[in-house]
Amino acid sequence: MYDNDTEPTFPTNLLTIDQLSPAALQRLLNRSAAIKAGEEAGRLTDRTVAMVFEKPSTRTRTSFEAGVTQLGGHPTFLGQDDIHLGHGEPIKDTARALSQYVDTIVARLHSHDDLTELAAYADVPVVNALTDEAHPCQTLADLLTLREIAAESGEQLDDTTLAWVGDGNNVARSLVVGCALTGVELRVATPAGYGVDDDAIAAARAAGGEPALFDAPEAAVAGADAVYTDVWVSMGESEDKLPAFDGFQVGKQLLAGDTKLLHCLPAGRGREVTDGALESDQSVVWQQAGNRMPTQQALLLELLGA
Ligand code: CP
Ligand code: NVA
């Protein structure tokens, strides 16, 4: 949990978004914008970042690797068949060995408990690159994107109303807390049995938010500035859950006026989102994907005090 510091301090790790205070998150977004504008002087010279990935990734892996390289550091990718983790060596041993060599560990693991164990045994900062429970790096890019959209009409991030439509999954859990920390009004439409869990809602409330919960998309999107969806079947899950999502597809009918469309990607076109909506002028998914890099660069600079 965060402290309401006036002078924001950074946590040692970023495992969940609620480790950031509202002030620290604001500073991170400001620094991300400065990086994007080419105004950042911080460097990661001679720093090595281990990238431990148990699941596939296009955006997270590449934006971290390229982002570290741009800042003068060195990313080293350790996929599931590259290291002993998952093939007999325990997490705690992996954590203690890697800590001797690298300055940060970025990890995409199946189990959030495994990530917590990794962080407990590591002597260097650990960053969650997605687990079954959380995707805080995605939330950073989402918030920067919403801030940029708000700025186009002379507004602030906390003037924004966002609707989440679909599964109450890892991306949604981090988003509800990120919105609470930044004053974004969030409306969440999920089918019965697939809502955002009580812990995430409690974390959002602790951060000063009150997500409005709906069981159908139409009411949630009414008046929203942006609509956000994600896959209905996350990596490692069964497709048995699919029938529950009938009626939750985001198409142009849910994007009234100039309502923007967000999606963390990869997208299931024709499933949770229509091709027409994703390719429309209202879609900001490429801007959102692009924002993964400056936000993660800012995060690494803050974590390493660079
Ligand atoms: N949004 C996201 O995390 O994408 P990848 O799975 O491609 O990293
Ligand atoms: N909820 C998705 C996000 C992918 C970036 C998953 O976990 O597969």
PDB file of N, CA and C in Angstrom, residues 185-270:
ATOM      1  N   GLU A 185     -12.831   8.294 -13.532  1.00  0.00           N
ATOM      2  CA  GLU A 185     -14.088   7.638 -13.168  1.00  0.00           C
ATOM      3  C   GLU A 185     -14.229   6.372 -13.998  1.00  0.00           C
ATOM      4  N   LEU A 186     -14.351   5.244 -13.335  1.00  0.00           N
ATOM      5  CA  LEU A 186     -14.368   3.966 -14.054  1.00  0.00           C
ATOM      6  C   LEU A 186     -15.710   3.265 -13.895  1.00  0.00           C
ATOM      7  N   ARG A 187     -16.238   2.792 -15.031  1.00  0.00           N
ATOM      8  CA  ARG A 187     -17.474   2.000 -15.050  1.00  0.00           C
ATOM      9  C   ARG A 187     -17.115   0.642 -15.607  1.00  0.00           C
ATOM     10  N   VAL A 188     -17.490  -0.407 -14.936  1.00  0.00           N
ATOM     11  CA  VAL A 188     -17.028  -1.762 -15.279  1.00  0.00           C
ATOM     12  C   VAL A 188     -18.229  -2.641 -15.600  1.00  0.00           C
ATOM     13  N   ALA A 189     -18.283  -3.158 -16.845  1.00  0.00           N
ATOM     14  CA  ALA A 189     -19.364  -4.074 -17.240  1.00  0.00           C
ATOM     15  C   ALA A 189     -18.760  -5.451 -17.480  1.00  0.00           C
ATOM     16  N   THR A 190     -19.167  -6.416 -16.680  1.00  0.00           N
ATOM     17  CA  THR A 190     -18.660  -7.788 -16.803  1.00  0.00           C
ATOM     18  C   THR A 190     -19.840  -8.759 -16.691  1.00  0.00           C
ATOM     19  N   PRO A 191     -19.747  -9.932 -17.343  1.00  0.00           N
ATOM     20  CA  PRO A 191     -20.821 -10.910 -17.184  1.00  0.00           C
ATOM     21  C   PRO A 191     -20.780 -11.565 -15.806  1.00  0.00           C
ATOM     22  N   ALA A 192     -21.903 -12.143 -15.410  1.00  0.00           N
ATOM     23  CA  ALA A 192     -21.980 -12.805 -14.102  1.00  0.00           C
ATOM     24  C   ALA A 192     -20.892 -13.861 -14.002  1.00  0.00           C
ATOM     25  N   GLY A 193     -20.185 -13.860 -12.901  1.00  0.00           N
ATOM     26  CA  GLY A 193     -19.142 -14.853 -12.661  1.00  0.00           C
ATOM     27  C   GLY A 193     -17.768 -14.427 -13.141  1.00  0.00           C
ATOM     28  N   TYR A 194     -17.697 -13.309 -13.872  1.00  0.00           N
ATOM     29  CA  TYR A 194     -16.404 -12.851 -14.419  1.00  0.00           C
ATOM     30  C   TYR A 194     -16.105 -11.395 -14.060  1.00  0.00           C
ATOM     31  N   GLY A 195     -16.620 -10.996 -12.909  1.00  0.00           N
ATOM     32  CA  GLY A 195     -16.378  -9.627 -12.462  1.00  0.00           C
ATOM     33  C   GLY A 195     -14.962  -9.436 -11.926  1.00  0.00           C
ATOM     34  N   VAL A 196     -14.596  -8.185 -11.752  1.00  0.00           N
ATOM     35  CA  VAL A 196     -13.319  -7.852 -11.100  1.00  0.00           C
ATOM     36  C   VAL A 196     -13.437  -8.297  -9.638  1.00  0.00           C
ATOM     37  N   ASP A 197     -12.424  -8.995  -9.131  1.00  0.00           N
ATOM     38  CA  ASP A 197     -12.578  -9.611  -7.807  1.00  0.00           C
ATOM     39  C   ASP A 197     -12.589  -8.571  -6.678  1.00  0.00           C
ATOM     40  N   ASP A 198     -13.059  -9.046  -5.538  1.00  0.00           N
ATOM     41  CA  ASP A 198     -13.270  -8.146  -4.398  1.00  0.00           C
ATOM     42  C   ASP A 198     -11.976  -7.475  -3.939  1.00  0.00           C
ATOM     43  N   ASP A 199     -10.863  -8.201  -4.035  1.00  0.00           N
ATOM     44  CA  ASP A 199      -9.585  -7.618  -3.591  1.00  0.00           C
ATOM     45  C   ASP A 199      -9.219  -6.393  -4.421  1.00  0.00           C
ATOM     46  N   ALA A 200      -9.430  -6.490  -5.728  1.00  0.00           N
ATOM     47  CA  ALA A 200      -9.090  -5.360  -6.607  1.00  0.00           C
ATOM     48  C   ALA A 200     -10.040  -4.182  -6.345  1.00  0.00           C
ATOM     49  N   ILE A 201     -11.311  -4.491  -6.141  1.00  0.00           N
ATOM     50  CA  ILE A 201     -12.262  -3.411  -5.843  1.00  0.00           C
ATOM     51  C   ILE A 201     -11.887  -2.753  -4.500  1.00  0.00           C
ATOM     52  N   ALA A 202     -11.503  -3.577  -3.546  1.00  0.00           N
ATOM     53  CA  ALA A 202     -11.089  -3.027  -2.238  1.00  0.00           C
ATOM     54  C   ALA A 202      -9.841  -2.151  -2.398  1.00  0.00           C
ATOM     55  N   ALA A 203      -8.903  -2.590  -3.243  1.00  0.00           N
ATOM     56  CA  ALA A 203      -7.684  -1.788  -3.469  1.00  0.00           C
ATOM     57  C   ALA A 203      -8.042  -0.467  -4.148  1.00  0.00           C
ATOM     58  N   ALA A 204      -9.005  -0.503  -5.060  1.00  0.00           N
ATOM     59  CA  ALA A 204      -9.450   0.728  -5.725  1.00  0.00           C
ATOM     60  C   ALA A 204     -10.073   1.680  -4.703  1.00  0.00           C
ATOM     61  N   ARG A 205     -10.875   1.116  -3.815  1.00  0.00           N
ATOM     62  CA  ARG A 205     -11.509   1.960  -2.781  1.00  0.00           C
ATOM     63  C   ARG A 205     -10.459   2.541  -1.846  1.00  0.00           C
ATOM     64  N   ALA A 206      -9.467   1.730  -1.509  1.00  0.00           N
ATOM     65  CA  ALA A 206      -8.388   2.217  -0.632  1.00  0.00           C
ATOM     66  C   ALA A 206      -7.614   3.344  -1.299  1.00  0.00           C
ATOM     67  N   ALA A 207      -7.613   3.338  -2.617  1.00  0.00           N
ATOM     68  CA  ALA A 207      -6.902   4.384  -3.371  1.00  0.00           C
ATOM     69  C   ALA A 207      -7.819   5.572  -3.670  1.00  0.00           C
ATOM     70  N   GLY A 208      -9.021   5.540  -3.131  1.00  0.00           N
ATOM     71  CA  GLY A 208      -9.916   6.694  -3.260  1.00  0.00           C
ATOM     72  C   GLY A 208     -10.906   6.612  -4.401  1.00  0.00           C
ATOM     73  N   GLY A 209     -11.007   5.462  -5.039  1.00  0.00           N
ATOM     74  CA  GLY A 209     -11.946   5.314  -6.157  1.00  0.00           C
ATOM     75  C   GLY A 209     -13.195   4.537  -5.762  1.00  0.00           C
ATOM     76  N   GLU A 210     -14.172   4.561  -6.650  1.00  0.00           N
ATOM     77  CA  GLU A 210     -15.385   3.773  -6.434  1.00  0.00           C
ATOM     78  C   GLU A 210     -15.876   3.305  -7.802  1.00  0.00           C
ATOM     79  N   PRO A 211     -15.288   2.212  -8.327  1.00  0.00           N
ATOM     80  CA  PRO A 211     -15.711   1.740  -9.647  1.00  0.00           C
ATOM     81  C   PRO A 211     -17.204   1.415  -9.643  1.00  0.00           C
ATOM     82  N   ALA A 212     -17.916   1.876 -10.678  1.00  0.00           N
ATOM     83  CA  ALA A 212     -19.340   1.571 -10.801  1.00  0.00           C
ATOM     84  C   ALA A 212     -19.470   0.256 -11.565  1.00  0.00           C
ATOM     85  N   LEU A 213     -20.216  -0.682 -11.008  1.00  0.00           N
ATOM     86  CA  LEU A 213     -20.281  -2.037 -11.564  1.00  0.00           C
ATOM     87  C   LEU A 213     -21.601  -2.267 -12.293  1.00  0.00           C
ATOM     88  N   PHE A 214     -21.516  -2.845 -13.492  1.00  0.00           N
ATOM     89  CA  PHE A 214     -22.682  -3.104 -14.342  1.00  0.00           C
ATOM     90  C   PHE A 214     -22.623  -4.549 -14.831  1.00  0.00           C
ATOM     91  N   ASP A 215     -23.798  -5.098 -15.189  1.00  0.00           N
ATOM     92  CA  ASP A 215     -23.798  -6.450 -15.749  1.00  0.00           C
ATOM     93  C   ASP A 215     -24.117  -6.463 -17.240  1.00  0.00           C
ATOM     94  N   ALA A 216     -24.161  -5.268 -17.858  1.00  0.00           N
ATOM     95  CA  ALA A 216     -24.362  -5.172 -19.310  1.00  0.00           C
ATOM     96  C   ALA A 216     -23.580  -3.964 -19.812  1.00  0.00           C
ATOM     97  N   PRO A 217     -23.044  -4.044 -21.027  1.00  0.00           N
ATOM     98  CA  PRO A 217     -22.175  -2.977 -21.508  1.00  0.00           C
ATOM     99  C   PRO A 217     -22.868  -1.647 -21.766  1.00  0.00           C
ATOM    100  N   GLU A 218     -24.120  -1.675 -22.246  1.00  0.00           N
ATOM    101  CA  GLU A 218     -24.750  -0.435 -22.718  1.00  0.00           C
ATOM    102  C   GLU A 218     -24.806   0.637 -21.632  1.00  0.00           C
ATOM    103  N   ALA A 219     -25.179   0.240 -20.423  1.00  0.00           N
ATOM    104  CA  ALA A 219     -25.277   1.225 -19.338  1.00  0.00           C
ATOM    105  C   ALA A 219     -23.891   1.737 -18.961  1.00  0.00           C
ATOM    106  N   ALA A 220     -22.888   0.860 -19.023  1.00  0.00           N
ATOM    107  CA  ALA A 220     -21.540   1.265 -18.604  1.00  0.00           C
ATOM    108  C   ALA A 220     -20.926   2.264 -19.570  1.00  0.00           C
ATOM    109  N   VAL A 221     -21.187   2.115 -20.862  1.00  0.00           N
ATOM    110  CA  VAL A 221     -20.519   2.983 -21.844  1.00  0.00           C
ATOM    111  C   VAL A 221     -21.224   4.327 -22.022  1.00  0.00           C
ATOM    112  N   ALA A 222     -22.454   4.441 -21.530  1.00  0.00           N
ATOM    113  CA  ALA A 222     -23.213   5.686 -21.723  1.00  0.00           C
ATOM    114  C   ALA A 222     -22.448   6.859 -21.108  1.00  0.00           C
ATOM    115  N   GLY A 223     -22.072   7.815 -21.933  1.00  0.00           N
ATOM    116  CA  GLY A 223     -21.391   9.006 -21.446  1.00  0.00           C
ATOM    117  C   GLY A 223     -19.899   8.831 -21.232  1.00  0.00           C
ATOM    118  N   ALA A 224     -19.350   7.656 -21.537  1.00  0.00           N
ATOM    119  CA  ALA A 224     -17.915   7.440 -21.308  1.00  0.00           C
ATOM    120  C   ALA A 224     -17.096   8.128 -22.405  1.00  0.00           C
ATOM    121  N   ASP A 225     -15.921   8.608 -22.032  1.00  0.00           N
ATOM    122  CA  ASP A 225     -14.991   9.185 -23.012  1.00  0.00           C
ATOM    123  C   ASP A 225     -14.261   8.089 -23.777  1.00  0.00           C
ATOM    124  N   ALA A 226     -14.103   6.943 -23.145  1.00  0.00           N
ATOM    125  CA  ALA A 226     -13.353   5.848 -23.767  1.00  0.00           C
ATOM    126  C   ALA A 226     -13.887   4.520 -23.255  1.00  0.00           C
ATOM    127  N   VAL A 227     -13.789   3.511 -24.128  1.00  0.00           N
ATOM    128  CA  VAL A 227     -14.206   2.148 -23.788  1.00  0.00           C
ATOM    129  C   VAL A 227     -12.987   1.247 -23.953  1.00  0.00           C
ATOM    130  N   TYR A 228     -12.790   0.355 -22.989  1.00  0.00           N
ATOM    131  CA  TYR A 228     -11.602  -0.505 -22.973  1.00  0.00           C
ATOM    132  C   TYR A 228     -12.056  -1.957 -22.893  1.00  0.00           C
ATOM    133  N   THR A 229     -11.510  -2.791 -23.762  1.00  0.00           N
ATOM    134  CA  THR A 229     -11.780  -4.219 -23.638  1.00  0.00           C
ATOM    135  C   THR A 229     -10.494  -5.005 -23.805  1.00  0.00           C
ATOM    136  N   ASP A 230     -10.552  -6.270 -23.457  1.00  0.00           N
ATOM    137  CA  ASP A 230      -9.407  -7.186 -23.575  1.00  0.00           C
ATOM    138  C   ASP A 230      -9.974  -8.559 -23.923  1.00  0.00           C
ATOM    139  N   VAL A 231      -9.091  -9.484 -24.240  1.00  0.00           N
ATOM    140  CA  VAL A 231      -9.513 -10.848 -24.589  1.00  0.00           C
ATOM    141  C   VAL A 231     -10.401 -11.449 -23.503  1.00  0.00           C
ATOM    142  N   TRP A 232     -11.295 -12.336 -23.939  1.00  0.00           N
ATOM    143  CA  TRP A 232     -12.163 -13.024 -22.971  1.00  0.00           C
ATOM    144  C   TRP A 232     -11.473 -14.258 -22.388  1.00  0.00           C
ATOM    145  N   VAL A 233     -10.468 -14.755 -23.106  1.00  0.00           N
ATOM    146  CA  VAL A 233      -9.726 -15.932 -22.632  1.00  0.00           C
ATOM    147  C   VAL A 233      -8.252 -15.530 -22.538  1.00  0.00           C
ATOM    148  N   SER A 234      -7.795 -15.309 -21.323  1.00  0.00           N
ATOM    149  CA  SER A 234      -6.402 -14.898 -21.133  1.00  0.00           C
ATOM    150  C   SER A 234      -5.467 -16.090 -21.297  1.00  0.00           C
ATOM    151  N   MET A 235      -4.199 -15.788 -21.470  1.00  0.00           N
ATOM    152  CA  MET A 235      -3.200 -16.850 -21.664  1.00  0.00           C
ATOM    153  C   MET A 235      -3.277 -17.864 -20.526  1.00  0.00           C
ATOM    154  N   GLY A 236      -3.385 -19.123 -20.905  1.00  0.00           N
ATOM    155  CA  GLY A 236      -3.449 -20.197 -19.905  1.00  0.00           C
ATOM    156  C   GLY A 236      -4.849 -20.568 -19.480  1.00  0.00           C
ATOM    157  N   GLU A 237      -5.879 -19.808 -19.927  1.00  0.00           N
ATOM    158  CA  GLU A 237      -7.254 -20.105 -19.524  1.00  0.00           C
ATOM    159  C   GLU A 237      -7.950 -21.006 -20.548  1.00  0.00           C
ATOM    160  N   SER A 238      -9.084 -21.584 -20.126  1.00  0.00           N
ATOM    161  CA  SER A 238      -9.876 -22.452 -21.003  1.00  0.00           C
ATOM    162  C   SER A 238     -10.944 -21.627 -21.732  1.00  0.00           C
ATOM    163  N   GLU A 239     -11.261 -22.060 -22.957  1.00  0.00           N
ATOM    164  CA  GLU A 239     -12.297 -21.369 -23.740  1.00  0.00           C
ATOM    165  C   GLU A 239     -13.704 -21.714 -23.248  1.00  0.00           C
ATOM    166  N   ASP A 240     -13.816 -22.563 -22.254  1.00  0.00           N
ATOM    167  CA  ASP A 240     -15.140 -22.944 -21.743  1.00  0.00           C
ATOM    168  C   ASP A 240     -15.929 -21.731 -21.255  1.00  0.00           C
ATOM    169  N   LYS A 241     -15.219 -20.679 -20.884  1.00  0.00           N
ATOM    170  CA  LYS A 241     -15.893 -19.505 -20.326  1.00  0.00           C
ATOM    171  C   LYS A 241     -16.578 -18.656 -21.393  1.00  0.00           C
ATOM    172  N   LEU A 242     -16.271 -18.907 -22.660  1.00  0.00           N
ATOM    173  CA  LEU A 242     -16.716 -18.014 -23.741  1.00  0.00           C
ATOM    174  C   LEU A 242     -18.221 -17.720 -23.777  1.00  0.00           C
ATOM    175  N   PRO A 243     -19.099 -18.746 -23.619  1.00  0.00           N
ATOM    176  CA  PRO A 243     -20.545 -18.447 -23.744  1.00  0.00           C
ATOM    177  C   PRO A 243     -21.028 -17.343 -22.807  1.00  0.00           C
ATOM    178  N   ALA A 244     -20.363 -17.163 -21.686  1.00  0.00           N
ATOM    179  CA  ALA A 244     -20.795 -16.138 -20.717  1.00  0.00           C
ATOM    180  C   ALA A 244     -20.679 -14.729 -21.288  1.00  0.00           C
ATOM    181  N   PHE A 245     -19.893 -14.575 -22.350  1.00  0.00           N
ATOM    182  CA  PHE A 245     -19.587 -13.227 -22.847  1.00  0.00           C
ATOM    183  C   PHE A 245     -20.482 -12.776 -24.002  1.00  0.00           C
ATOM    184  N   ASP A 246     -21.507 -13.571 -24.311  1.00  0.00           N
ATOM    185  CA  ASP A 246     -22.455 -13.154 -25.352  1.00  0.00           C
ATOM    186  C   ASP A 246     -22.999 -11.766 -25.017  1.00  0.00           C
ATOM    187  N   GLY A 247     -22.969 -10.866 -25.987  1.00  0.00           N
ATOM    188  CA  GLY A 247     -23.503  -9.523 -25.770  1.00  0.00           C
ATOM    189  C   GLY A 247     -22.464  -8.535 -25.276  1.00  0.00           C
ATOM    190  N   PHE A 248     -21.237  -9.004 -25.052  1.00  0.00           N
ATOM    191  CA  PHE A 248     -20.193  -8.105 -24.535  1.00  0.00           C
ATOM    192  C   PHE A 248     -19.181  -7.671 -25.600  1.00  0.00           C
ATOM    193  N   GLN A 249     -19.416  -8.028 -26.861  1.00  0.00           N
ATOM    194  CA  GLN A 249     -18.481  -7.612 -27.917  1.00  0.00           C
ATOM    195  C   GLN A 249     -18.540  -6.090 -28.098  1.00  0.00           C
ATOM    196  N   VAL A 250     -17.384  -5.474 -28.194  1.00  0.00           N
ATOM    197  CA  VAL A 250     -17.321  -4.025 -28.423  1.00  0.00           C
ATOM    198  C   VAL A 250     -17.216  -3.768 -29.925  1.00  0.00           C
ATOM    199  N   GLY A 251     -18.292  -3.194 -30.448  1.00  0.00           N
ATOM    200  CA  GLY A 251     -18.324  -2.763 -31.851  1.00  0.00           C
ATOM    201  C   GLY A 251     -18.666  -1.287 -31.885  1.00  0.00           C
ATOM    202  N   LYS A 252     -18.861  -0.768 -33.076  1.00  0.00           N
ATOM    203  CA  LYS A 252     -19.149   0.665 -33.219  1.00  0.00           C
ATOM    204  C   LYS A 252     -20.410   1.066 -32.443  1.00  0.00           C
ATOM    205  N   GLN A 253     -21.322   0.102 -32.224  1.00  0.00           N
ATOM    206  CA  GLN A 253     -22.583   0.430 -31.529  1.00  0.00           C
ATOM    207  C   GLN A 253     -22.345   0.850 -30.074  1.00  0.00           C
ATOM    208  N   LEU A 254     -21.207   0.468 -29.528  1.00  0.00           N
ATOM    209  CA  LEU A 254     -20.901   0.863 -28.134  1.00  0.00           C
ATOM    210  C   LEU A 254     -19.977   2.085 -28.082  1.00  0.00           C
ATOM    211  N   LEU A 255     -19.635   2.623 -29.249  1.00  0.00           N
ATOM    212  CA  LEU A 255     -18.676   3.740 -29.304  1.00  0.00           C
ATOM    213  C   LEU A 255     -19.362   4.985 -29.872  1.00  0.00           C
ATOM    214  N   ALA A 256     -20.293   5.518 -29.113  1.00  0.00           N
ATOM    215  CA  ALA A 256     -21.074   6.669 -29.582  1.00  0.00           C
ATOM    216  C   ALA A 256     -20.179   7.892 -29.789  1.00  0.00           C
ATOM    217  N   GLY A 257     -20.554   8.702 -30.792  1.00  0.00           N
ATOM    218  CA  GLY A 257     -19.850   9.970 -31.009  1.00  0.00           C
ATOM    219  C   GLY A 257     -18.361   9.748 -31.228  1.00  0.00           C
ATOM    220  N   ASP A 258     -17.561  10.442 -30.392  1.00  0.00           N
ATOM    221  CA  ASP A 258     -16.102  10.371 -30.544  1.00  0.00           C
ATOM    222  C   ASP A 258     -15.478   9.493 -29.456  1.00  0.00           C
ATOM    223  N   THR A 259     -16.274   8.624 -28.855  1.00  0.00           N
ATOM    224  CA  THR A 259     -15.757   7.751 -27.797  1.00  0.00           C
ATOM    225  C   THR A 259     -14.559   6.955 -28.307  1.00  0.00           C
ATOM    226  N   LYS A 260     -13.477   6.971 -27.544  1.00  0.00           N
ATOM    227  CA  LYS A 260     -12.257   6.272 -27.960  1.00  0.00           C
ATOM    228  C   LYS A 260     -12.309   4.796 -27.559  1.00  0.00           C
ATOM    229  N   LEU A 261     -11.593   3.980 -28.321  1.00  0.00           N
ATOM    230  CA  LEU A 261     -11.492   2.554 -28.019  1.00  0.00           C
ATOM    231  C   LEU A 261     -10.071   2.211 -27.583  1.00  0.00           C
ATOM    232  N   LEU A 262      -9.968   1.586 -26.419  1.00  0.00           N
ATOM    233  CA  LEU A 262      -8.672   1.073 -25.953  1.00  0.00           C
ATOM    234  C   LEU A 262      -8.712  -0.452 -25.922  1.00  0.00           C
ATOM    235  N   HIS A 263      -7.579  -1.051 -26.165  1.00  0.00           N
ATOM    236  CA  HIS A 263      -7.407  -2.506 -26.045  1.00  0.00           C
ATOM    237  C   HIS A 263      -5.920  -2.722 -25.782  1.00  0.00           C
ATOM    238  N   CYS A 264      -5.595  -3.553 -24.807  1.00  0.00           N
ATOM    239  CA  CYS A 264      -4.172  -3.742 -24.481  1.00  0.00           C
ATOM    240  C   CYS A 264      -3.451  -4.527 -25.557  1.00  0.00           C
ATOM    241  N   LEU A 265      -4.194  -5.296 -26.352  1.00  0.00           N
ATOM    242  CA  LEU A 265      -3.655  -6.150 -27.418  1.00  0.00           C
ATOM    243  C   LEU A 265      -2.831  -7.292 -26.812  1.00  0.00           C
ATOM    244  N   PRO A 266      -2.777  -8.473 -27.402  1.00  0.00           N
ATOM    245  CA  PRO A 266      -3.348  -8.795 -28.708  1.00  0.00           C
ATOM    246  C   PRO A 266      -4.876  -8.900 -28.646  1.00  0.00           C
ATOM    247  N   ALA A 267      -5.535  -8.564 -29.763  1.00  0.00           N
ATOM    248  CA  ALA A 267      -6.991  -8.529 -29.821  1.00  0.00           C
ATOM    249  C   ALA A 267      -7.539  -9.791 -30.481  1.00  0.00           C
ATOM    250  N   GLY A 268      -8.697 -10.206 -30.013  1.00  0.00           N
ATOM    251  CA  GLY A 268      -9.446 -11.271 -30.675  1.00  0.00           C
ATOM    252  C   GLY A 268     -10.496 -10.609 -31.560  1.00  0.00           C
ATOM    253  N   ARG A 269     -10.101 -10.281 -32.785  1.00  0.00           N
ATOM    254  CA  ARG A 269     -11.032  -9.598 -33.695  1.00  0.00           C
ATOM    255  C   ARG A 269     -12.197 -10.529 -34.011  1.00  0.00           C
ATOM    256  N   GLY A 270     -13.417  -9.997 -33.909  1.00  0.00           N
ATOM    257  CA  GLY A 270     -14.601 -10.810 -34.130  1.00  0.00           C
ATOM    258  C   GLY A 270     -15.048 -11.525 -32.862  1.00  0.00           C
TER     259      GLY A 270
END
